[in-house]
Every structure is written in C-alpha cells, then in structure tokens.
PDB file of C-alpha atoms in Angstrom:
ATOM      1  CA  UNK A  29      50.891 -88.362 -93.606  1.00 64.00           C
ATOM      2  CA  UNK A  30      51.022 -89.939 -97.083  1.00 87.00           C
ATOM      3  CA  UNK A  31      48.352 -92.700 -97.906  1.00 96.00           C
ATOM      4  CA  UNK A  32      49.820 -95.794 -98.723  1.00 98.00           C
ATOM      5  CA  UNK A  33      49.815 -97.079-102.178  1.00 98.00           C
ATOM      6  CA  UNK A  34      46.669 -99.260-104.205  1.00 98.00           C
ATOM      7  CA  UNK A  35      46.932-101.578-105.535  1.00 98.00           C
ATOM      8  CA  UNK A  36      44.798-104.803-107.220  1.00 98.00           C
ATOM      9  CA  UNK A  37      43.750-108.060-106.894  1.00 98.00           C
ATOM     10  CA  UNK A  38      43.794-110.060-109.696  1.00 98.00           C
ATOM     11  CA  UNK A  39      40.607-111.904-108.241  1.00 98.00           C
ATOM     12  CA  UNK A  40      38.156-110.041-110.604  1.00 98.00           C
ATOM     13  CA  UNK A  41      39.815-111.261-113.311  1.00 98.00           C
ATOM     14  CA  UNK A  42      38.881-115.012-112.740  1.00 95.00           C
ATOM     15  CA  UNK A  43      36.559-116.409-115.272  1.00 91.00           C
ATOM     16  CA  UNK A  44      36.858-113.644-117.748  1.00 98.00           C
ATOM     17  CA  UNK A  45      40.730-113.225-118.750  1.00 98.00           C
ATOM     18  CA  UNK A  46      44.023-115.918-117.810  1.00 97.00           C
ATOM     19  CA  UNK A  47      46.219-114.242-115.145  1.00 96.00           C
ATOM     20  CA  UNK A  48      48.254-116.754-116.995  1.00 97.00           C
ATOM     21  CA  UNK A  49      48.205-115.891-120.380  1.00 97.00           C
ATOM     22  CA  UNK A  50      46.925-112.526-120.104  1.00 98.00           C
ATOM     23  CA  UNK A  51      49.026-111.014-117.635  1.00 98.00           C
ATOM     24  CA  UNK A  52      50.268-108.422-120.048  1.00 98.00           C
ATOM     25  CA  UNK A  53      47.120-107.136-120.679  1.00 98.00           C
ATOM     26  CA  UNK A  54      45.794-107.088-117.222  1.00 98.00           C
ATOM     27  CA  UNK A  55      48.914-104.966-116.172  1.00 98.00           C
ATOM     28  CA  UNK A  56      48.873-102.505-119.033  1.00 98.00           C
ATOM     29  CA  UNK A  57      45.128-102.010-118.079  1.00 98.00           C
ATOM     30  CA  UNK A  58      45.948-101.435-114.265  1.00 98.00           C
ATOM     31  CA  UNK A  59      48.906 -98.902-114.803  1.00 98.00           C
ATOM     32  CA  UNK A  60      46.811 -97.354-117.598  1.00 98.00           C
ATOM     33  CA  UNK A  61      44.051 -97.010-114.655  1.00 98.00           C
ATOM     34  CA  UNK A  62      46.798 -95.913-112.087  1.00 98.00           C
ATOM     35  CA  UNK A  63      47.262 -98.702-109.931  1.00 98.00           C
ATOM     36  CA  UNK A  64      50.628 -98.529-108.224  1.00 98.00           C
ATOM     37  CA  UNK A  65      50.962-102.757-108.032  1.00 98.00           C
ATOM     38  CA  UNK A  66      49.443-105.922-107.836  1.00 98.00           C
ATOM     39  CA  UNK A  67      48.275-108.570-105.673  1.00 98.00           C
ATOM     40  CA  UNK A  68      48.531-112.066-106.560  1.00 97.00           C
ATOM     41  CA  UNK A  69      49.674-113.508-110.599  1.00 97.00           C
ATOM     42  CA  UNK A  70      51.466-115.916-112.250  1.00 97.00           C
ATOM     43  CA  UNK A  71      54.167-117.801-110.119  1.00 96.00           C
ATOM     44  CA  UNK A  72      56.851-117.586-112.140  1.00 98.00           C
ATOM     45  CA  UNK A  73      58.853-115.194-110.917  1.00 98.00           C
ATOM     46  CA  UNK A  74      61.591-114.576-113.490  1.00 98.00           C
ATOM     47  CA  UNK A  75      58.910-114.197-116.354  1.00 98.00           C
ATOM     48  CA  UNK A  76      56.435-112.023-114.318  1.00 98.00           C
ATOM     49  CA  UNK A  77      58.421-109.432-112.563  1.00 98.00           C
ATOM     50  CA  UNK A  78      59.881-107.735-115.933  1.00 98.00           C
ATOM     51  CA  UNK A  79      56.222-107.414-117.161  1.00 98.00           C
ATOM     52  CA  UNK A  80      55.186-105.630-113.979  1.00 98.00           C
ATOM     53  CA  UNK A  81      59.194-103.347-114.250  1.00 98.00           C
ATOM     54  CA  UNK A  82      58.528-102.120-117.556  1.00 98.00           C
ATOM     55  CA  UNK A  83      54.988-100.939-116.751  1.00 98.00           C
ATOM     56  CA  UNK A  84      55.815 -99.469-113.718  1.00 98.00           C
ATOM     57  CA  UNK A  85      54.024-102.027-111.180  1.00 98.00           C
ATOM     58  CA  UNK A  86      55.284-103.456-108.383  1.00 98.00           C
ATOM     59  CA  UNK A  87      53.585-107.051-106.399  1.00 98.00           C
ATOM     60  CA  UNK A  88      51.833-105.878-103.461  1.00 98.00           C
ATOM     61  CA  UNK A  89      52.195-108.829-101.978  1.00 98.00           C
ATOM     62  CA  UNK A  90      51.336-113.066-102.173  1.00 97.00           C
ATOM     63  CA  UNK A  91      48.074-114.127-100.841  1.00 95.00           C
ATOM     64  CA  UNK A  92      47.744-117.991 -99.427  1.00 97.00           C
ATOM     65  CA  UNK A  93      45.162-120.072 -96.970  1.00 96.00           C
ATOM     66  CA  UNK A  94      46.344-121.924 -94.173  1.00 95.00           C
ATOM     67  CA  UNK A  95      44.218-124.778 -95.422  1.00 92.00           C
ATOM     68  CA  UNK A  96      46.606-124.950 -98.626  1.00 94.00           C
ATOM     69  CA  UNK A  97      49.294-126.078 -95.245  1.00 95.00           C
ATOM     70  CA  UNK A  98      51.893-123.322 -97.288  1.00 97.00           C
ATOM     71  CA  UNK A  99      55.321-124.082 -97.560  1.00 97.00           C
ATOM     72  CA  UNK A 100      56.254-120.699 -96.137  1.00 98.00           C
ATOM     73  CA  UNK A 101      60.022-121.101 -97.394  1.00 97.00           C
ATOM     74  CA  UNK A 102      58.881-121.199-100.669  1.00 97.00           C
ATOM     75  CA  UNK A 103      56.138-118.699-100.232  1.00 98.00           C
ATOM     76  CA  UNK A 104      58.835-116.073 -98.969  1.00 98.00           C
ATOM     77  CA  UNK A 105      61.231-117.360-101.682  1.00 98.00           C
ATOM     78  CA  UNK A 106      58.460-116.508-104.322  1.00 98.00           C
ATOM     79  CA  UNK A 107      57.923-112.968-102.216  1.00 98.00           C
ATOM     80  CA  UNK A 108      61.732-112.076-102.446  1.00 98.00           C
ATOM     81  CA  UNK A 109      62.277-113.017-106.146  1.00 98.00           C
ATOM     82  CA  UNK A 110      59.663-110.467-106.741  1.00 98.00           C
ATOM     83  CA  UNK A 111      60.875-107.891-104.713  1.00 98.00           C
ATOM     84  CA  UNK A 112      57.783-107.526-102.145  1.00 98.00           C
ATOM     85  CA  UNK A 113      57.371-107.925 -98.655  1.00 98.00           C
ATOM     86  CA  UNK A 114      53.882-108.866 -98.212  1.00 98.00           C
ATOM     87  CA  UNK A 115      51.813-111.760 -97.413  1.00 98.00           C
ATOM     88  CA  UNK A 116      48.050-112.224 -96.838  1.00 98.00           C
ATOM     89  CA  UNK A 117      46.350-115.172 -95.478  1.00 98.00           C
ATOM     90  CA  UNK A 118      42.670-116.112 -96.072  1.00 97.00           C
ATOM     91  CA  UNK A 119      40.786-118.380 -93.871  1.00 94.00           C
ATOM     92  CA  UNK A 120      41.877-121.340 -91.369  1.00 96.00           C
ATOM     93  CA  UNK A 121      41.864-124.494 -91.570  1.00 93.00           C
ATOM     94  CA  UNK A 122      38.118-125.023 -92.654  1.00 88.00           C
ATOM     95  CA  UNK A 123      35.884-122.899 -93.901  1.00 83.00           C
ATOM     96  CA  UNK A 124      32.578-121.865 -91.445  1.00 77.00           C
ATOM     97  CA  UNK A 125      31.216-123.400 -88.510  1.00 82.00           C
ATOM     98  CA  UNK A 126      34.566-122.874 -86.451  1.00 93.00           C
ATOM     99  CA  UNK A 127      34.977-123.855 -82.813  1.00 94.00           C
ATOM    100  CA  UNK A 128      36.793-121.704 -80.582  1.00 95.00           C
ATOM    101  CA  UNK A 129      39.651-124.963 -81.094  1.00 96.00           C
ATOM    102  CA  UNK A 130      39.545-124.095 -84.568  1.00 96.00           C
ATOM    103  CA  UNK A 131      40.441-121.139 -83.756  1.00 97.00           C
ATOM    104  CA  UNK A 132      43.373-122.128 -81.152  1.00 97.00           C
ATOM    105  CA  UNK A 133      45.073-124.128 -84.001  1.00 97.00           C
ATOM    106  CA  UNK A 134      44.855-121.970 -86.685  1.00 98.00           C
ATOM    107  CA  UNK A 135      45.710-119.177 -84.531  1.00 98.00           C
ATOM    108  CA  UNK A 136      48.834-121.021 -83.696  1.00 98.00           C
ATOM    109  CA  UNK A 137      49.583-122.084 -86.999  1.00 98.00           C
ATOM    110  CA  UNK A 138      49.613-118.407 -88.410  1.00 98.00           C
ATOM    111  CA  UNK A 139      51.876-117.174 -86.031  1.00 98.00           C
ATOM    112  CA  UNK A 140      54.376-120.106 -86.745  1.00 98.00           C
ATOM    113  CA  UNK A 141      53.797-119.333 -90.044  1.00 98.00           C
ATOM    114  CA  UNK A 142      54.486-115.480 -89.639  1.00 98.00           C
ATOM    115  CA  UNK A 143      57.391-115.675 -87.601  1.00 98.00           C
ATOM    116  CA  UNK A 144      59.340-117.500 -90.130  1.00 98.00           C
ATOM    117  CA  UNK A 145      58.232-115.107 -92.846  1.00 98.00           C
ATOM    118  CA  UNK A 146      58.827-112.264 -90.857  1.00 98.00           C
ATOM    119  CA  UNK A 147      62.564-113.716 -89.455  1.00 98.00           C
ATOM    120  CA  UNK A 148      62.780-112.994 -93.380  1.00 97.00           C
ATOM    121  CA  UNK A 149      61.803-109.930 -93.385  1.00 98.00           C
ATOM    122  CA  UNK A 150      58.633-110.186 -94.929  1.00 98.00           C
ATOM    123  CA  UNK A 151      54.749-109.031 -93.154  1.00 98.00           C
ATOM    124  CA  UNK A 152      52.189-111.426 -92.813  1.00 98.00           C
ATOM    125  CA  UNK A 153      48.290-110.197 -92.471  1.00 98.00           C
ATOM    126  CA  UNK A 154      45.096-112.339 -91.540  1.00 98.00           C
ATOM    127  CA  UNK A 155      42.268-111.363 -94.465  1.00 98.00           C
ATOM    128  CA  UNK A 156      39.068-111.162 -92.421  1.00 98.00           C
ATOM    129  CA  UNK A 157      35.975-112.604 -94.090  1.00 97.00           C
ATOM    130  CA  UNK A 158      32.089-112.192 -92.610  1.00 97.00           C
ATOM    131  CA  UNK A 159      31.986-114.994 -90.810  1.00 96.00           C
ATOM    132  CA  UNK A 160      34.834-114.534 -88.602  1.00 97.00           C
ATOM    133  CA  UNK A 161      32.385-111.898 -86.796  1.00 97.00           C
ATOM    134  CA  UNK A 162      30.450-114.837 -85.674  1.00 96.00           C
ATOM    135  CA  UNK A 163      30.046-115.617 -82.003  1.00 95.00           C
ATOM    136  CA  UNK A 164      32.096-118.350 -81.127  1.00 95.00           C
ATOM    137  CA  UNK A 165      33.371-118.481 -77.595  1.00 79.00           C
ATOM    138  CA  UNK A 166      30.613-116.591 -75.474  1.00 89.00           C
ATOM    139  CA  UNK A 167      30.246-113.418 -76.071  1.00 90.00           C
ATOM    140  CA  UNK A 168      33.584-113.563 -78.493  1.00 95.00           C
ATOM    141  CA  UNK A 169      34.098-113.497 -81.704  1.00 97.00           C
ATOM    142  CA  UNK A 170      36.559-115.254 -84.045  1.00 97.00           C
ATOM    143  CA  UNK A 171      38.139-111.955 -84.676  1.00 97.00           C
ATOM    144  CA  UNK A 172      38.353-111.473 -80.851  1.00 97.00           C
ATOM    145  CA  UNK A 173      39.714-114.648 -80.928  1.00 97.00           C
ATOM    146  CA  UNK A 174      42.314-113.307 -83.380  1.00 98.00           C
ATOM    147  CA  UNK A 175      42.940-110.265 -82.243  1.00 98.00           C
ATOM    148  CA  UNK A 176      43.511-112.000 -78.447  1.00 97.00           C
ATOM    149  CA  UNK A 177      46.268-114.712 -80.072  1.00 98.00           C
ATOM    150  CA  UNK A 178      47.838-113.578 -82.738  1.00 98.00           C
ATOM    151  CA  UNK A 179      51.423-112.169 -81.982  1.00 98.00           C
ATOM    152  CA  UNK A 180      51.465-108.637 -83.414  1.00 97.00           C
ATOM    153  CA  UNK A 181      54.820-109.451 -84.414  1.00 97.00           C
ATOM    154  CA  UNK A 182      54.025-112.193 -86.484  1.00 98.00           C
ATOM    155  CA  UNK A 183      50.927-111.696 -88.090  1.00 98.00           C
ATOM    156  CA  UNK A 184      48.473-108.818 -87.807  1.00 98.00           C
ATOM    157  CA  UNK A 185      45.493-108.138 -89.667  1.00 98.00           C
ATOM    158  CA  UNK A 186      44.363-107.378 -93.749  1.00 98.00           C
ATOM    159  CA  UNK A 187      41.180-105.819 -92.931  1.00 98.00           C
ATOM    160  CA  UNK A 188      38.308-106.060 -96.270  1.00 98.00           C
ATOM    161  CA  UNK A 189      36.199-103.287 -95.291  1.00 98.00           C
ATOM    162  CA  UNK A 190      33.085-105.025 -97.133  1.00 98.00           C
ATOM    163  CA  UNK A 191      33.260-108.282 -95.359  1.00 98.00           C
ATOM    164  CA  UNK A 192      33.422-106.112 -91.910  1.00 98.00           C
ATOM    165  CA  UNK A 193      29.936-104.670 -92.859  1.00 98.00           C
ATOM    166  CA  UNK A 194      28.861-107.761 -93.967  1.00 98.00           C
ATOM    167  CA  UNK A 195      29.597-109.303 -90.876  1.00 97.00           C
ATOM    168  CA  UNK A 196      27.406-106.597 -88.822  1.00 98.00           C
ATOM    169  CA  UNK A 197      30.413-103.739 -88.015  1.00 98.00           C
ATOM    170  CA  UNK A 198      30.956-100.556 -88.786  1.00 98.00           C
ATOM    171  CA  UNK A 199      33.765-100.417 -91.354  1.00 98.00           C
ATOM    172  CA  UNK A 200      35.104 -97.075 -90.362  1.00 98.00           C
ATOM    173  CA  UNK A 201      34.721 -97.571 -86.391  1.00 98.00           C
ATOM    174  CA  UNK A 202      36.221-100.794 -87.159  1.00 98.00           C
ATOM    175  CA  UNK A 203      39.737 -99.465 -88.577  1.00 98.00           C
ATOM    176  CA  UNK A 204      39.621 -97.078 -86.104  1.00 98.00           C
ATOM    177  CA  UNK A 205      39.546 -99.112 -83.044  1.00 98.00           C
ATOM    178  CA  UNK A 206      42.078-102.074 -84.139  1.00 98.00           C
ATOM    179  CA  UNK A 207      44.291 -99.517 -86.249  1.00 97.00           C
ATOM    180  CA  UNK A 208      47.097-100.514 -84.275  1.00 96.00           C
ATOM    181  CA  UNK A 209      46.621-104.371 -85.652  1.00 98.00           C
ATOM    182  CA  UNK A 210      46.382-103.344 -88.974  1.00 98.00           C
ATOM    183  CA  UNK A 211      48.928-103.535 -91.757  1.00 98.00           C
ATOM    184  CA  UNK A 212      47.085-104.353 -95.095  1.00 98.00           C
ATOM    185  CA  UNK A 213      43.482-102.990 -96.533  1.00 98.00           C
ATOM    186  CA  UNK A 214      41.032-104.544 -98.951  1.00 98.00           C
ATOM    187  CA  UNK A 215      38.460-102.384-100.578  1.00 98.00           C
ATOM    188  CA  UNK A 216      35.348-104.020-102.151  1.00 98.00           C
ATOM    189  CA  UNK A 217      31.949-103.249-102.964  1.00 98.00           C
ATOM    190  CA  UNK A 218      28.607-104.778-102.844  1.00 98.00           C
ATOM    191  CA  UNK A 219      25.097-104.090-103.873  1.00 98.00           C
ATOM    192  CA  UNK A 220      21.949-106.518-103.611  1.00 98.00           C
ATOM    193  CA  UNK A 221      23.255-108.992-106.639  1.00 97.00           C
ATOM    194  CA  UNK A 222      27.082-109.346-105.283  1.00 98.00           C
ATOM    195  CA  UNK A 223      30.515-107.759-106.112  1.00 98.00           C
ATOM    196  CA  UNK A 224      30.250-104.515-107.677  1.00 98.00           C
ATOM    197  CA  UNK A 225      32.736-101.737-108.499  1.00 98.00           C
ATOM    198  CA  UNK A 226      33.608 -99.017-105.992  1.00 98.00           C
ATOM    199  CA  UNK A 227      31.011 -96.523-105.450  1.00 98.00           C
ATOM    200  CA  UNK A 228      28.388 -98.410-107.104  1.00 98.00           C
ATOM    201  CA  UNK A 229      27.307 -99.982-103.912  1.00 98.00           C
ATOM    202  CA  UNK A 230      26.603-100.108-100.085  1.00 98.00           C
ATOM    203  CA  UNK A 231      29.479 -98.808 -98.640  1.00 98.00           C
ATOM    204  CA  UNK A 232      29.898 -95.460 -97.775  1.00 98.00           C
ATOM    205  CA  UNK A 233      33.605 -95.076 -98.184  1.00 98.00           C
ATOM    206  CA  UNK A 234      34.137 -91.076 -97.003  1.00 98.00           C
ATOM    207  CA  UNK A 235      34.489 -92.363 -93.228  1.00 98.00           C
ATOM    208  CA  UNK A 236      36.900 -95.212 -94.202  1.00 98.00           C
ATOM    209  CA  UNK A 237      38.958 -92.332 -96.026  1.00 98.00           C
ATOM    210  CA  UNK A 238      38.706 -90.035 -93.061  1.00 98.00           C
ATOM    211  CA  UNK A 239      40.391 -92.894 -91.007  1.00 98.00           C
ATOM    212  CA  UNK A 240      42.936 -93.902 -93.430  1.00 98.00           C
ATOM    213  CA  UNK A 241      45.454 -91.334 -92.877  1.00 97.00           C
ATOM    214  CA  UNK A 242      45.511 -92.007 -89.018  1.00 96.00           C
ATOM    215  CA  UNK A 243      46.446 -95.640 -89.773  1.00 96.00           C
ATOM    216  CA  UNK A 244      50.447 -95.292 -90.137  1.00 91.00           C
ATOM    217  CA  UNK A 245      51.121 -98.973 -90.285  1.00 97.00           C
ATOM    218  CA  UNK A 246      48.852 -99.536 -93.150  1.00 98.00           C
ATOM    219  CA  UNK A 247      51.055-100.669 -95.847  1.00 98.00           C
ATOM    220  CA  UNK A 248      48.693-101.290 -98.910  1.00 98.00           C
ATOM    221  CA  UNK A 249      44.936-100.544-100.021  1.00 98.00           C
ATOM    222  CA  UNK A 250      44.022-103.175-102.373  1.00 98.00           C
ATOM    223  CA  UNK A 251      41.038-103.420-104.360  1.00 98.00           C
ATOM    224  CA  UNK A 252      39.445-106.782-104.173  1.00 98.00           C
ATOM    225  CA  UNK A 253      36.131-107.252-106.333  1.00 98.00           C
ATOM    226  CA  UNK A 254      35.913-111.125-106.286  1.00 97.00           C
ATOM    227  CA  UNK A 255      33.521-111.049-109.393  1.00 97.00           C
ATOM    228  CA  UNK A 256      32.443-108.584-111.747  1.00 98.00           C
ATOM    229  CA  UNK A 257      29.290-108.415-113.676  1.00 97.00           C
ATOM    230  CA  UNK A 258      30.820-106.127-116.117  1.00 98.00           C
ATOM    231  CA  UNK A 259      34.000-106.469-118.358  1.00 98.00           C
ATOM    232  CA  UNK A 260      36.919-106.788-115.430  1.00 98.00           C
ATOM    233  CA  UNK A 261      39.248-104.721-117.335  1.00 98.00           C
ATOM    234  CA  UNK A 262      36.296-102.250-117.492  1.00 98.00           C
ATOM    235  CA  UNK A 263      35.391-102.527-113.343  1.00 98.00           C
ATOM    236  CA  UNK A 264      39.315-102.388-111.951  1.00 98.00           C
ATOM    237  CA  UNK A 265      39.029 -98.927-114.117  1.00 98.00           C
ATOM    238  CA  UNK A 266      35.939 -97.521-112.760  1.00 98.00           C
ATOM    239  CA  UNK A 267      37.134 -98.040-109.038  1.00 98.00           C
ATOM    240  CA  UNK A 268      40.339 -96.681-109.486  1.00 98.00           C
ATOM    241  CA  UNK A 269      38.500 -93.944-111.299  1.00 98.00           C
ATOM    242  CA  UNK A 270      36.073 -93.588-107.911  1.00 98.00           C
ATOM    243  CA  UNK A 271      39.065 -92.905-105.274  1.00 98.00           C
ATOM    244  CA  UNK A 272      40.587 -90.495-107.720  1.00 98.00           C
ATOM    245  CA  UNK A 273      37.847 -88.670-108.154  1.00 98.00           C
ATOM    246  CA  UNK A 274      35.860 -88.929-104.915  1.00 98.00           C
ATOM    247  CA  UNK A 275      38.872 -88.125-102.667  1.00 98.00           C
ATOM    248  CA  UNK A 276      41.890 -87.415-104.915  1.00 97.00           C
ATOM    249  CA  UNK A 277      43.090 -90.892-103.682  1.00 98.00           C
TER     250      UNK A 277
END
C-alpha cells in the first residue's frame, strides 16, 4: 500500500518566526524540504490557502483542545474553506491529574463534538499526550478509557509516537495493536534536553516504519517538534531529510 502523506506542524515555529507574518516563508521552506502540507496557520482562510496552492501544499488538517469549548461549526467552516478534512484534538478539559469523571465528560464531549464534524464530512482524532498513559480507573488507563468510549465513528485516535514512549509504551507495538483506532500520526523526537529533530534522538523509528504500511486508515504523518533548539526552518529540514533518507519515506 502507499504511505500516507507528511506533513508539518507549525508548532516548531513558535517563538522563532510569526505563522502570521511569516507564513510565506515557512511554506516555501517546507515544500522546498518536501513536505506534502501543513498542520495548523493563520485563520484566515481566503489569504492563506493561495499561499499554500501556489507552493504546492495542502492543510493537513485544524488542531483544537476541548478546553478552548470549540465552536465546531466554525471549526469545520474554517476546515472546508481550506479544502481539508481533518481535525485533531489535544487534551480534555484540564490538563493532568484526571479522574476517571474527567474522563467520562470529555469523552462525551469529543464524540458530540466529532459527530457533528464528521455529519460534515470531516475526521476528528484524539492527540495522545504522556500522561494519558496514567492509571486512572484501576488497572486502566486514560487511553483505555478512550479507547473504551470514544465512538470510532466520531472520533478515533492521532497517535504522537514520542509521547507513547514517554508515557512507558512501546511506540511500534503500540500502532500495531490499536491500528484499527487510528487515523492521524505525529512524529517527534526527544533526547535528554527536550524536542529534537528526527533521528537525533531516542526513538528508534525503523519499527514504527515497519508498521506504517499495515495501518490503511492512517490518513497523515505529521511532524510535530514542539521546540527546536536549532533554527526551525533549519530542524523541519533535517527531519524531512531523515525519512527520506533513512527509509525513502
């Protein structure tokens, strides 16, 4: 099968360039690097959708937190104007220490929230952090917890392979067991001072490749490096550079 496309998160841009005011830049530097598209970006649709035509780059997809409360009409308005059909949703409605309650509500919550987007034909995907691999209920999880409610339908999962070792799993076993939940991939990095570019770090990516092209309903592989210690334009290079290179990807 063919591996879905990459794209990038504009994340690793924060504190270095404007997403704003340098979005030009930022996408000649990503289709220069061979990204196929974009995750997140200025929210003015009519202005940044020509600057991602003429270069070639498509939006991945939207990224929001259900403790933002989203207006999902406009979210899937904002989707549509720019011609994608993606979604991601960080976090619930607070941020560590969650109760298996917390869970419950924010469980409900995102499949409200990604019925309506997908009644509009767009896919909604739960970004995993580390500390959603806590024990909360039990023996459970908050990703059992997610994986148990969630309505397939409605929302499945945007797995960040970094954040899953992180949180004490295997990234590769991971993807392989919950495969069937998963529609959306983050790639990151990390060594022992934080964020780092692809390769440069503690994940061993060959047995996350060697799964990939058994997960069908994988629609995007996104980089995400939430900081860089380098120049950004200079990081979202190398990693592209790294799946090229390492595994013609």
């Amino acid at each position: 099968m063919s591996l879905p496309r990459v794209g990038c998160q504009l994340i690793v841009f924060g504190g270095q360039y404007s997403v704003e005011d340098d979005i030009e830049k930022i996408a000649d530097t990503l289709a220069a690097a061979g990204y196929d598209a974009i995750e997140g970006g200025p929210q003015d649709a009519a202005r940044y959708k020509p600057i991602l035509d003429a270069r070639g780059l498509v939006l991945a997809g939207s990224h929001v937190s259900l403790g933002s409360n989203p207006d999902w009409d406009r979210v899937a308005d904002y989707v549509h104007a720019m011609g994608a059909a993606d979604v991601s949703n960080s976090g619930l409605l607070k941020w560590g220490d969650l109760s298996a309650d917390d869970y419950k509500r924010g469980i409900e919550l995102l499949n409200e929230g990604g019925r309506k987007l997908r009644a509009s034909g767009i896919h909604f995907h739960y970004h995993n952090h580390a500390f959603e691999f806590e024990k909360v209920d039990g023996d459970k999880t908050g990703m059992d917890l997610l994986i148990e409610g969630l309505d397939p339908q409605a929302c499945d999962l945007c797995v960040d392979v970094a954040w899953v070792q992180k949180g004490g799993e295997d990234p590769a076993a991971y993807l392989k067991t919950h495969q069937e939940r998963i529609g959306y991939l983050h790639f990151k990095d990390f060594d022992d001072e934080g964020w780092c570019e692809l390769g440069r770090g503690h994940m061993d990516f060959a047995p996350i490749m060697q799964v990939l092209p058994t997960m069908p309903g994988v629609r995007w592989v996104v980089l995400e490096q939430d900081k860089s210690r380098n120049d950004a334009m200079d990081s979202v290079t190398e990693s592209r550079r790294f799946l090229h290179d390492t595994f013609g990807y």
